[in-house]
JSON list of C-alpha atoms and ligand atoms in Angstrom, two decimals:
[
{"chain": "A", "resi": 1, "resn": "UNK", "atom": "CA", "xyz": [91.50, -12.19, 13.73]},
{"chain": "A", "resi": 2, "resn": "UNK", "atom": "CA", "xyz": [91.58, -10.73, 10.04]},
{"chain": "A", "resi": 3, "resn": "UNK", "atom": "CA", "xyz": [90.93, -13.32, 7.22]},
{"chain": "A", "resi": 4, "resn": "UNK", "atom": "CA", "xyz": [92.14, -13.44, 4.17]},
{"chain": "A", "resi": 5, "resn": "UNK", "atom": "CA", "xyz": [91.54, -11.63, 0.37]},
{"chain": "A", "resi": 6, "resn": "UNK", "atom": "CA", "xyz": [87.79, -10.58, -0.34]},
{"chain": "A", "resi": 7, "resn": "UNK", "atom": "CA", "xyz": [86.32, -9.17, -3.44]},
{"chain": "A", "resi": 8, "resn": "UNK", "atom": "CA", "xyz": [83.68, -6.66, -3.73]},
{"chain": "A", "resi": 9, "resn": "UNK", "atom": "CA", "xyz": [82.19, -7.07, -7.04]},
{"chain": "A", "resi": 10, "resn": "UNK", "atom": "CA", "xyz": [79.33, -4.67, -8.57]},
{"chain": "A", "resi": 11, "resn": "UNK", "atom": "CA", "xyz": [78.57, -1.95, -11.08]},
{"chain": "A", "resi": 12, "resn": "UNK", "atom": "CA", "xyz": [79.45, 1.15, -8.42]},
{"chain": "A", "resi": 13, "resn": "UNK", "atom": "CA", "xyz": [77.31, 3.39, -11.05]},
{"chain": "A", "resi": 14, "resn": "UNK", "atom": "CA", "xyz": [78.07, 5.43, -8.83]},
{"chain": "A", "resi": 15, "resn": "UNK", "atom": "CA", "xyz": [79.49, 4.41, -5.63]},
{"chain": "A", "resi": 16, "resn": "UNK", "atom": "CA", "xyz": [77.18, 5.40, -2.86]},
{"chain": "A", "resi": 17, "resn": "UNK", "atom": "CA", "xyz": [77.25, 5.97, 0.88]},
{"chain": "A", "resi": 18, "resn": "UNK", "atom": "CA", "xyz": [75.98, 2.37, 1.38]},
{"chain": "A", "resi": 19, "resn": "UNK", "atom": "CA", "xyz": [78.93, 0.67, -0.73]},
{"chain": "A", "resi": 20, "resn": "UNK", "atom": "CA", "xyz": [81.35, 3.20, 1.45]},
{"chain": "A", "resi": 21, "resn": "UNK", "atom": "CA", "xyz": [79.27, 1.86, 4.60]},
{"chain": "A", "resi": 22, "resn": "UNK", "atom": "CA", "xyz": [79.88, -1.93, 3.53]},
{"chain": "A", "resi": 23, "resn": "UNK", "atom": "CA", "xyz": [83.49, -1.20, 2.53]},
{"chain": "A", "resi": 24, "resn": "UNK", "atom": "CA", "xyz": [84.48, 0.27, 5.93]},
{"chain": "A", "resi": 25, "resn": "UNK", "atom": "CA", "xyz": [82.79, -2.79, 7.86]},
{"chain": "A", "resi": 26, "resn": "UNK", "atom": "CA", "xyz": [84.79, -5.03, 5.56]},
{"chain": "A", "resi": 27, "resn": "UNK", "atom": "CA", "xyz": [88.01, -3.60, 5.75]},
{"chain": "A", "resi": 28, "resn": "UNK", "atom": "CA", "xyz": [88.12, -4.15, 9.46]},
{"chain": "A", "resi": 29, "resn": "UNK", "atom": "CA", "xyz": [87.38, -7.85, 8.85]},
{"chain": "A", "resi": 30, "resn": "UNK", "atom": "CA", "xyz": [89.69, -8.72, 5.86]},
{"chain": "A", "resi": 31, "resn": "UNK", "atom": "CA", "xyz": [93.32, -8.45, 5.12]},
{"chain": "A", "resi": 32, "resn": "UNK", "atom": "CA", "xyz": [93.15, -7.33, 1.80]},
{"chain": "A", "resi": 33, "resn": "UNK", "atom": "CA", "xyz": [89.79, -5.97, -0.19]},
{"chain": "A", "resi": 34, "resn": "UNK", "atom": "CA", "xyz": [89.48, -5.87, -4.07]},
{"chain": "A", "resi": 35, "resn": "UNK", "atom": "CA", "xyz": [86.45, -3.42, -5.17]},
{"chain": "A", "resi": 36, "resn": "UNK", "atom": "CA", "xyz": [85.85, -5.57, -8.35]},
{"chain": "A", "resi": 37, "resn": "UNK", "atom": "CA", "xyz": [83.94, -3.23, -11.24]},
{"chain": "A", "resi": 38, "resn": "UNK", "atom": "CA", "xyz": [82.31, -4.86, -13.57]},
{"chain": "A", "resi": 39, "resn": "UNK", "atom": "CA", "xyz": [83.03, -3.32, -17.08]},
{"chain": "A", "resi": 40, "resn": "UNK", "atom": "CA", "xyz": [80.17, -5.05, -19.11]},
{"chain": "A", "resi": 41, "resn": "UNK", "atom": "CA", "xyz": [76.91, -5.09, -16.60]},
{"chain": "A", "resi": 42, "resn": "UNK", "atom": "CA", "xyz": [74.01, -6.30, -18.27]},
{"chain": "A", "resi": 43, "resn": "UNK", "atom": "CA", "xyz": [72.15, -2.88, -17.06]},
{"chain": "A", "resi": 44, "resn": "UNK", "atom": "CA", "xyz": [73.71, -0.28, -19.18]},
{"chain": "A", "resi": 45, "resn": "UNK", "atom": "CA", "xyz": [76.23, 1.90, -16.82]},
{"chain": "A", "resi": 46, "resn": "UNK", "atom": "CA", "xyz": [75.97, 5.73, -17.00]},
{"chain": "A", "resi": 47, "resn": "UNK", "atom": "CA", "xyz": [79.21, 6.19, -16.02]},
{"chain": "A", "resi": 48, "resn": "UNK", "atom": "CA", "xyz": [82.19, 5.53, -18.00]},
{"chain": "A", "resi": 49, "resn": "UNK", "atom": "CA", "xyz": [84.24, 2.57, -16.12]},
{"chain": "A", "resi": 50, "resn": "UNK", "atom": "CA", "xyz": [87.01, 4.99, -15.81]},
{"chain": "A", "resi": 51, "resn": "UNK", "atom": "CA", "xyz": [84.95, 7.68, -13.78]},
{"chain": "A", "resi": 52, "resn": "UNK", "atom": "CA", "xyz": [83.60, 4.82, -11.59]},
{"chain": "A", "resi": 53, "resn": "UNK", "atom": "CA", "xyz": [86.83, 3.77, -10.66]},
{"chain": "A", "resi": 54, "resn": "UNK", "atom": "CA", "xyz": [88.20, 7.40, -9.72]},
{"chain": "A", "resi": 55, "resn": "UNK", "atom": "CA", "xyz": [85.16, 8.21, -7.77]},
{"chain": "A", "resi": 56, "resn": "UNK", "atom": "CA", "xyz": [85.56, 5.12, -5.84]},
{"chain": "A", "resi": 57, "resn": "UNK", "atom": "CA", "xyz": [89.43, 5.87, -5.31]},
{"chain": "A", "resi": 58, "resn": "UNK", "atom": "CA", "xyz": [88.52, 9.26, -4.26]},
{"chain": "A", "resi": 59, "resn": "UNK", "atom": "CA", "xyz": [86.05, 8.03, -1.75]},
{"chain": "A", "resi": 60, "resn": "UNK", "atom": "CA", "xyz": [88.00, 5.08, 0.06]},
{"chain": "A", "resi": 61, "resn": "UNK", "atom": "CA", "xyz": [91.32, 6.76, 0.11]},
{"chain": "A", "resi": 62, "resn": "UNK", "atom": "CA", "xyz": [92.16, 6.33, 4.05]},
{"chain": "A", "resi": 63, "resn": "UNK", "atom": "CA", "xyz": [91.17, 2.42, 3.60]},
{"chain": "A", "resi": 64, "resn": "UNK", "atom": "CA", "xyz": [94.68, 1.06, 2.99]},
{"chain": "A", "resi": 65, "resn": "UNK", "atom": "CA", "xyz": [93.78, -2.53, 2.39]},
{"chain": "A", "resi": 66, "resn": "UNK", "atom": "CA", "xyz": [91.23, -1.71, -0.20]},
{"chain": "A", "resi": 67, "resn": "UNK", "atom": "CA", "xyz": [92.19, -1.72, -3.77]},
{"chain": "A", "resi": 68, "resn": "UNK", "atom": "CA", "xyz": [90.03, -1.17, -6.77]},
{"chain": "A", "resi": 69, "resn": "UNK", "atom": "CA", "xyz": [90.18, -3.39, -10.43]},
{"chain": "A", "resi": 70, "resn": "UNK", "atom": "CA", "xyz": [87.90, -4.00, -13.24]},
{"chain": "A", "resi": 71, "resn": "UNK", "atom": "CA", "xyz": [86.70, -7.39, -14.60]},
{"chain": "A", "resi": 72, "resn": "UNK", "atom": "CA", "xyz": [84.78, -8.80, -17.33]},
{"chain": "A", "resi": 73, "resn": "UNK", "atom": "CA", "xyz": [82.76, -12.03, -17.45]},
{"chain": "A", "resi": 74, "resn": "UNK", "atom": "CA", "xyz": [81.74, -14.28, -14.32]},
{"chain": "A", "resi": 75, "resn": "UNK", "atom": "CA", "xyz": [82.80, -12.92, -10.79]},
{"chain": "A", "resi": 76, "resn": "UNK", "atom": "CA", "xyz": [83.61, -16.42, -9.66]},
{"chain": "A", "resi": 77, "resn": "UNK", "atom": "CA", "xyz": [86.56, -16.52, -12.39]},
{"chain": "A", "resi": 78, "resn": "UNK", "atom": "CA", "xyz": [87.79, -13.18, -11.31]},
{"chain": "A", "resi": 79, "resn": "UNK", "atom": "CA", "xyz": [87.78, -14.42, -7.49]},
{"chain": "A", "resi": 80, "resn": "UNK", "atom": "CA", "xyz": [89.85, -17.59, -8.68]},
{"chain": "A", "resi": 81, "resn": "UNK", "atom": "CA", "xyz": [92.29, -15.42, -10.48]},
{"chain": "A", "resi": 82, "resn": "UNK", "atom": "CA", "xyz": [92.89, -13.16, -7.70]},
{"chain": "A", "resi": 83, "resn": "UNK", "atom": "CA", "xyz": [92.73, -16.33, -5.03]},
{"chain": "A", "resi": 84, "resn": "UNK", "atom": "CA", "xyz": [90.14, -14.63, -3.53]},
{"chain": "A", "resi": 85, "resn": "UNK", "atom": "CA", "xyz": [88.21, -16.63, -0.73]},
{"chain": "A", "resi": 86, "resn": "UNK", "atom": "CA", "xyz": [85.35, -14.20, -0.10]},
{"chain": "A", "resi": 87, "resn": "UNK", "atom": "CA", "xyz": [82.99, -12.47, -1.99]},
{"chain": "A", "resi": 88, "resn": "UNK", "atom": "CA", "xyz": [81.40, -9.71, -0.06]},
{"chain": "A", "resi": 89, "resn": "UNK", "atom": "CA", "xyz": [77.63, -8.31, -0.75]},
{"chain": "A", "resi": 90, "resn": "UNK", "atom": "CA", "xyz": [75.63, -5.42, 0.67]},
{"chain": "A", "resi": 91, "resn": "UNK", "atom": "CA", "xyz": [72.34, -6.52, 2.06]},
{"chain": "A", "resi": 92, "resn": "UNK", "atom": "CA", "xyz": [70.05, -3.73, 2.33]},
{"chain": "A", "resi": 93, "resn": "UNK", "atom": "CA", "xyz": [66.36, -4.83, 3.03]},
{"chain": "A", "resi": 94, "resn": "UNK", "atom": "CA", "xyz": [64.32, -8.03, 2.47]},
{"chain": "A", "resi": 95, "resn": "UNK", "atom": "CA", "xyz": [63.85, -6.81, -1.08]},
{"chain": "A", "resi": 96, "resn": "UNK", "atom": "CA", "xyz": [67.62, -7.44, -1.94]},
{"chain": "A", "resi": 97, "resn": "UNK", "atom": "CA", "xyz": [67.22, -10.93, -0.27]},
{"chain": "A", "resi": 98, "resn": "UNK", "atom": "CA", "xyz": [65.89, -13.06, -3.32]},
{"chain": "A", "resi": 99, "resn": "UNK", "atom": "CA", "xyz": [68.32, -11.76, -5.70]},
{"chain": "A", "resi": 100, "resn": "UNK", "atom": "CA", "xyz": [71.19, -12.06, -3.61]},
{"chain": "A", "resi": 101, "resn": "UNK", "atom": "CA", "xyz": [70.73, -15.48, -2.84]},
{"chain": "A", "resi": 102, "resn": "UNK", "atom": "CA", "xyz": [69.89, -16.50, -6.11]},
{"chain": "A", "resi": 103, "resn": "UNK", "atom": "CA", "xyz": [73.56, -15.06, -6.99]},
{"chain": "A", "resi": 104, "resn": "UNK", "atom": "CA", "xyz": [75.24, -16.59, -3.82]},
{"chain": "A", "resi": 105, "resn": "UNK", "atom": "CA", "xyz": [73.74, -20.08, -4.63]},
{"chain": "A", "resi": 106, "resn": "UNK", "atom": "CA", "xyz": [74.82, -19.96, -8.18]},
{"chain": "A", "resi": 107, "resn": "UNK", "atom": "CA", "xyz": [78.27, -18.63, -7.24]},
{"chain": "A", "resi": 108, "resn": "UNK", "atom": "CA", "xyz": [78.56, -21.26, -5.04]},
{"chain": "A", "resi": 109, "resn": "UNK", "atom": "CA", "xyz": [77.42, -23.86, -7.81]},
{"chain": "A", "resi": 110, "resn": "UNK", "atom": "CA", "xyz": [80.22, -22.47, -10.01]},
{"chain": "A", "resi": 111, "resn": "UNK", "atom": "CA", "xyz": [83.12, -22.18, -6.89]},
{"chain": "A", "resi": 112, "resn": "UNK", "atom": "CA", "xyz": [82.17, -24.06, -3.98]},
{"chain": "A", "resi": 113, "resn": "UNK", "atom": "CA", "xyz": [85.25, -22.81, -1.87]},
{"chain": "A", "resi": 114, "resn": "UNK", "atom": "CA", "xyz": [84.25, -19.20, -2.50]},
{"chain": "A", "resi": 115, "resn": "UNK", "atom": "CA", "xyz": [82.02, -17.76, 0.64]},
{"chain": "A", "resi": 116, "resn": "UNK", "atom": "CA", "xyz": [79.57, -15.12, -0.05]},
{"chain": "A", "resi": 117, "resn": "UNK", "atom": "CA", "xyz": [79.36, -12.91, 2.93]},
{"chain": "A", "resi": 118, "resn": "UNK", "atom": "CA", "xyz": [76.66, -10.26, 3.36]},
{"chain": "A", "resi": 119, "resn": "UNK", "atom": "CA", "xyz": [77.17, -7.13, 5.49]},
{"chain": "A", "resi": 120, "resn": "UNK", "atom": "CA", "xyz": [74.47, -4.90, 6.49]},
{"chain": "A", "resi": 121, "resn": "UNK", "atom": "CA", "xyz": [75.01, -1.13, 6.45]},
{"chain": "A", "resi": 122, "resn": "UNK", "atom": "CA", "xyz": [73.51, 0.97, 8.78]},
{"chain": "A", "resi": 123, "resn": "UNK", "atom": "CA", "xyz": [69.82, 2.24, 8.74]},
{"chain": "A", "resi": 124, "resn": "UNK", "atom": "CA", "xyz": [70.35, 5.32, 7.16]},
{"chain": "A", "resi": 125, "resn": "UNK", "atom": "CA", "xyz": [72.30, 3.93, 4.17]},
{"chain": "A", "resi": 126, "resn": "UNK", "atom": "CA", "xyz": [69.81, 0.92, 3.88]},
{"chain": "A", "resi": 127, "resn": "UNK", "atom": "CA", "xyz": [67.68, 2.76, 1.06]},
{"chain": "A", "resi": 128, "resn": "UNK", "atom": "CA", "xyz": [70.42, 4.15, -0.94]},
{"chain": "A", "resi": 129, "resn": "UNK", "atom": "CA", "xyz": [70.73, 2.79, -4.83]},
{"chain": "A", "resi": 130, "resn": "UNK", "atom": "CA", "xyz": [72.93, 4.05, -7.58]},
{"chain": "A", "resi": 131, "resn": "UNK", "atom": "CA", "xyz": [69.89, 4.28, -9.60]},
{"chain": "A", "resi": 132, "resn": "UNK", "atom": "CA", "xyz": [68.06, 6.44, -7.31]},
{"chain": "A", "resi": 133, "resn": "UNK", "atom": "CA", "xyz": [71.04, 8.88, -7.07]},
{"chain": "A", "resi": 134, "resn": "UNK", "atom": "CA", "xyz": [71.15, 9.17, -10.70]},
{"chain": "A", "resi": 135, "resn": "UNK", "atom": "CA", "xyz": [67.47, 9.80, -10.63]},
{"chain": "A", "resi": 136, "resn": "UNK", "atom": "CA", "xyz": [67.50, 12.49, -8.03]},
{"chain": "A", "resi": 137, "resn": "UNK", "atom": "CA", "xyz": [70.31, 14.23, -9.46]},
{"chain": "A", "resi": 138, "resn": "UNK", "atom": "CA", "xyz": [68.79, 14.26, -12.85]},
{"chain": "A", "resi": 139, "resn": "UNK", "atom": "CA", "xyz": [65.88, 16.02, -11.67]},
{"chain": "A", "resi": 140, "resn": "UNK", "atom": "CA", "xyz": [67.80, 18.47, -9.70]},
{"chain": "A", "resi": 141, "resn": "UNK", "atom": "CA", "xyz": [67.66, 17.02, -5.95]},
{"chain": "A", "resi": 142, "resn": "UNK", "atom": "CA", "xyz": [70.36, 17.35, -3.39]},
{"chain": "A", "resi": 143, "resn": "UNK", "atom": "CA", "xyz": [72.16, 13.89, -3.35]},
{"chain": "A", "resi": 144, "resn": "UNK", "atom": "CA", "xyz": [74.97, 15.25, -1.17]},
{"chain": "A", "resi": 145, "resn": "UNK", "atom": "CA", "xyz": [73.84, 13.37, 2.13]},
{"chain": "A", "resi": 146, "resn": "UNK", "atom": "CA", "xyz": [73.96, 10.26, 0.25]},
{"chain": "A", "resi": 147, "resn": "UNK", "atom": "CA", "xyz": [77.25, 9.66, -1.73]},
{"chain": "A", "resi": 148, "resn": "UNK", "atom": "CA", "xyz": [80.62, 10.66, -0.89]},
{"chain": "A", "resi": 149, "resn": "UNK", "atom": "CA", "xyz": [81.64, 14.22, -1.65]},
{"chain": "A", "resi": 150, "resn": "UNK", "atom": "CA", "xyz": [83.79, 13.40, -4.78]},
{"chain": "A", "resi": 151, "resn": "UNK", "atom": "CA", "xyz": [80.59, 11.68, -6.39]},
{"chain": "A", "resi": 152, "resn": "UNK", "atom": "CA", "xyz": [78.29, 14.90, -5.63]},
{"chain": "A", "resi": 153, "resn": "UNK", "atom": "CA", "xyz": [80.86, 17.16, -7.15]},
{"chain": "A", "resi": 154, "resn": "UNK", "atom": "CA", "xyz": [80.71, 14.92, -10.24]},
{"chain": "A", "resi": 155, "resn": "UNK", "atom": "CA", "xyz": [77.11, 14.88, -10.58]},
{"chain": "A", "resi": 156, "resn": "UNK", "atom": "CA", "xyz": [76.93, 18.80, -10.10]},
{"chain": "A", "resi": 157, "resn": "UNK", "atom": "CA", "xyz": [79.61, 19.24, -12.77]},
{"chain": "A", "resi": 158, "resn": "UNK", "atom": "CA", "xyz": [77.18, 17.15, -15.24]},
{"chain": "A", "resi": 159, "resn": "UNK", "atom": "CA", "xyz": [74.10, 19.56, -14.55]},
{"chain": "B", "resi": 201, "resn": "PNS", "atom": "O1", "xyz": [76.23, -3.67, -8.08]},
{"chain": "B", "resi": 201, "resn": "PNS", "atom": "P1", "xyz": [75.37, -4.85, -8.81]},
{"chain": "B", "resi": 201, "resn": "PNS", "atom": "O2", "xyz": [75.12, -4.45, -10.23]},
{"chain": "B", "resi": 201, "resn": "PNS", "atom": "O3", "xyz": [74.47, -5.14, -7.83]},
{"chain": "B", "resi": 201, "resn": "PNS", "atom": "O4", "xyz": [76.40, -5.82, -8.99]},
{"chain": "B", "resi": 201, "resn": "PNS", "atom": "C1", "xyz": [76.06, -7.03, -9.58]},
{"chain": "B", "resi": 201, "resn": "PNS", "atom": "C2", "xyz": [76.91, -8.12, -10.01]},
{"chain": "B", "resi": 201, "resn": "PNS", "atom": "C3", "xyz": [78.23, -7.07, -10.91]},
{"chain": "B", "resi": 201, "resn": "PNS", "atom": "C4", "xyz": [77.68, -8.60, -8.79]},
{"chain": "B", "resi": 201, "resn": "PNS", "atom": "C5", "xyz": [76.72, -9.20, -10.82]},
{"chain": "B", "resi": 201, "resn": "PNS", "atom": "O5", "xyz": [75.97, -8.68, -11.71]},
{"chain": "B", "resi": 201, "resn": "PNS", "atom": "C6", "xyz": [77.85, -9.90, -11.42]},
{"chain": "B", "resi": 201, "resn": "PNS", "atom": "O6", "xyz": [78.41, -10.88, -10.55]},
{"chain": "B", "resi": 201, "resn": "PNS", "atom": "N1", "xyz": [77.79, -9.93, -12.59]},
{"chain": "B", "resi": 201, "resn": "PNS", "atom": "C7", "xyz": [79.14, -10.76, -13.27]},
{"chain": "B", "resi": 201, "resn": "PNS", "atom": "C8", "xyz": [78.67, -11.93, -14.13]},
{"chain": "B", "resi": 201, "resn": "PNS", "atom": "C9", "xyz": [78.36, -13.17, -13.32]},
{"chain": "B", "resi": 201, "resn": "PNS", "atom": "O7", "xyz": [79.21, -13.57, -12.69]},
{"chain": "B", "resi": 201, "resn": "PNS", "atom": "N2", "xyz": [77.07, -13.43, -13.39]},
{"chain": "B", "resi": 201, "resn": "PNS", "atom": "C10", "xyz": [76.40, -14.43, -12.47]},
{"chain": "B", "resi": 201, "resn": "PNS", "atom": "C11", "xyz": [76.19, -14.29, -10.85]},
{"chain": "B", "resi": 201, "resn": "PNS", "atom": "S1", "xyz": [75.41, -15.29, -10.41]}
]
């Protein structure tokens, strides 16, 4: 049985195969998923928000119940506005756990009816992060196996 509307918030700076892995799992579980791209992350984003959105759309065009949007401010306020009942986060390793738990508890405090659900990517996608992708690409490394094709092409055009 599929449940309800879920948001998947993040910086997506850029989207990686890890994010896509989580999204493919989520799209089987929820009726409607909104990828909520934070416009003003505390860490300065490297990619303009429009580029981040385009790369996400190119990467998940086959997932018909997934849409992309941007938000500013608190994730819980955005979730309320969209009548979302679930917040999805990916959990890669133990190192993610403390920060993710802190965010989940704070979000629960702010909006008790919003359920955070953690989805676990497959092992090969568990070591990926957007910052590693940028670092490897900046030094000329091959990122084609760890990001969607559109992201790989985007970074190849920059170098
Ligand atoms: O992809 P990221 O950078 O790990 O995503 C982090 C994100 C965007 C989910 C988090 O920073 C967030 O929710 N920011 C919005 C501001 C907010 O709600 N802060 C309180 C979170 S407890």
